[in-house]
Coordinates of C-alpha atoms in Angstrom, one line a residue:
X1 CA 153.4 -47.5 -18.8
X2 CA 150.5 -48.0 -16.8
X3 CA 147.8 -50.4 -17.9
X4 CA 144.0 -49.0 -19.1
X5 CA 140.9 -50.3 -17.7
X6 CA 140.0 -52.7 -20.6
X7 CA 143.4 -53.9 -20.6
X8 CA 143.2 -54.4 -16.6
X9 CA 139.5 -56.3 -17.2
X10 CA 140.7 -58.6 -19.8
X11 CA 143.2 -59.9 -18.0
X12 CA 141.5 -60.5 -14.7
X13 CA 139.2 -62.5 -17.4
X14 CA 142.0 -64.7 -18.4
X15 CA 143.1 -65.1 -15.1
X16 CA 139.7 -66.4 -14.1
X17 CA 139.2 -68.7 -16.7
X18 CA 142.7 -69.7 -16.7
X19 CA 142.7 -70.5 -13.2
X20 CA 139.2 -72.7 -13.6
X21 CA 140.9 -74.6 -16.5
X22 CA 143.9 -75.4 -14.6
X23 CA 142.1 -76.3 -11.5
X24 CA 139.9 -78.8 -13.8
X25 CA 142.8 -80.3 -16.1
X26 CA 145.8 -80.3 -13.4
X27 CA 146.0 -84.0 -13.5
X28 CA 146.9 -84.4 -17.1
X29 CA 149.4 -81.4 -16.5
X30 CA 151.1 -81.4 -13.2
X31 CA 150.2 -85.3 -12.1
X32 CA 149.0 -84.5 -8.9
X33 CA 150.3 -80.8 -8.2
X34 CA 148.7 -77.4 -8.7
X35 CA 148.9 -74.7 -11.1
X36 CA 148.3 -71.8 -10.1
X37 CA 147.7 -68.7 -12.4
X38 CA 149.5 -65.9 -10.6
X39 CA 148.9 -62.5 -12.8
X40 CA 148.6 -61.9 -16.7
X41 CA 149.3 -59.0 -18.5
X42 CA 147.7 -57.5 -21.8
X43 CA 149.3 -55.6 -24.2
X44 CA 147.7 -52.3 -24.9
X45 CA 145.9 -54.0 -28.6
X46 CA 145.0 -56.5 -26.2
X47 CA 146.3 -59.1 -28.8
X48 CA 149.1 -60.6 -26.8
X49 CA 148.8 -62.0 -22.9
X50 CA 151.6 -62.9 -21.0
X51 CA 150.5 -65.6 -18.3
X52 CA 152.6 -66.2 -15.0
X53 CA 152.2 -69.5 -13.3
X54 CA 153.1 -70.7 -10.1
X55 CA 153.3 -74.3 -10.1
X56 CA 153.7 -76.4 -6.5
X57 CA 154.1 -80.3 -5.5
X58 CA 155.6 -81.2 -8.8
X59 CA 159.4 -82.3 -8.8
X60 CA 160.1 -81.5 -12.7
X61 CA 158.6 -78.3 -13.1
X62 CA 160.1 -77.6 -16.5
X63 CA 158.2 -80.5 -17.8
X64 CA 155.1 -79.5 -16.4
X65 CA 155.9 -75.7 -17.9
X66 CA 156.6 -77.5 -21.9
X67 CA 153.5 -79.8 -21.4
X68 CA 151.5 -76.5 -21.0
X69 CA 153.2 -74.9 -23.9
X70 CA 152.9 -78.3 -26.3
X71 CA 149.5 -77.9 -25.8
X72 CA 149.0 -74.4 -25.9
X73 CA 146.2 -74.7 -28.7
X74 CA 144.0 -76.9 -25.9
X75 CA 144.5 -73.7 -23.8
X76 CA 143.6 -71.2 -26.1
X77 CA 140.4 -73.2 -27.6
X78 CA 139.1 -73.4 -24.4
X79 CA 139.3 -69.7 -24.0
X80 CA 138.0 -69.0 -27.4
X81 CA 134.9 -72.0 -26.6
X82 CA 134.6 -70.3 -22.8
X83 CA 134.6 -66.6 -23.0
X84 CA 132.9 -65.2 -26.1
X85 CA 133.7 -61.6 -25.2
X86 CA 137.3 -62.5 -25.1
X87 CA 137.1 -62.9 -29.1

C-alpha cells in the first residue's frame, strides 16, 4: 500500500528531529558511536511510527538498541516538547 502525502511528511518530520536528538544525546546512548536514523514509517492514522536505526562504532549494539527502548519516554517527550504540529 503506498504511503499518502501527510503520511510521507510526517515521517520525514520524525526523521529530522530524530536524527538532531540522536546526533545531540549519542553519548549517553551509544558511548562514543553514532546513531543514525535511517527511514520511519507512518501508519495511515498516523498514530504508530516505526523508526529504523543504523547504529556504527559501538561493539554491543543490542545494548545500545534496549537503552533506546528503556528510555523511549525521553524520546517521545522530546518530540512532543520539539514539534508541536506533530501532536
Amino acid at each position: 500500500m503506498e504511503e499518502s502525502t501527510r503520511q510521507k511528511k510526517v515521517s520525514r518530520v520524525i526523521q529530522r528531529e530524530l536524527g538532531n536528538y540522536f546526533q545531540r544525546n549519542s553519548i549517553s546512548y551509544a558511548k562514543g558511536g553514532m546513531i543514525t536514523v535511517t527511514q520511519v514509517r507512518v501508519s495511515p492514522d498516523l498514530g504508530v511510527a516505526k523508526v529504523y536505526l543504523s547504529i556504527f562504532a559501538v561493539d554491543d549494539k543490542e545494548a545500545v538498541v534496549q537503552a533506546i527502548r528503556d528510555r523511549t519516554w525521553e524520546v517521545r517527550k522530546f518530540l512532543a516538547n520539539e514539534r508541536n504540529e506533530l501532536r
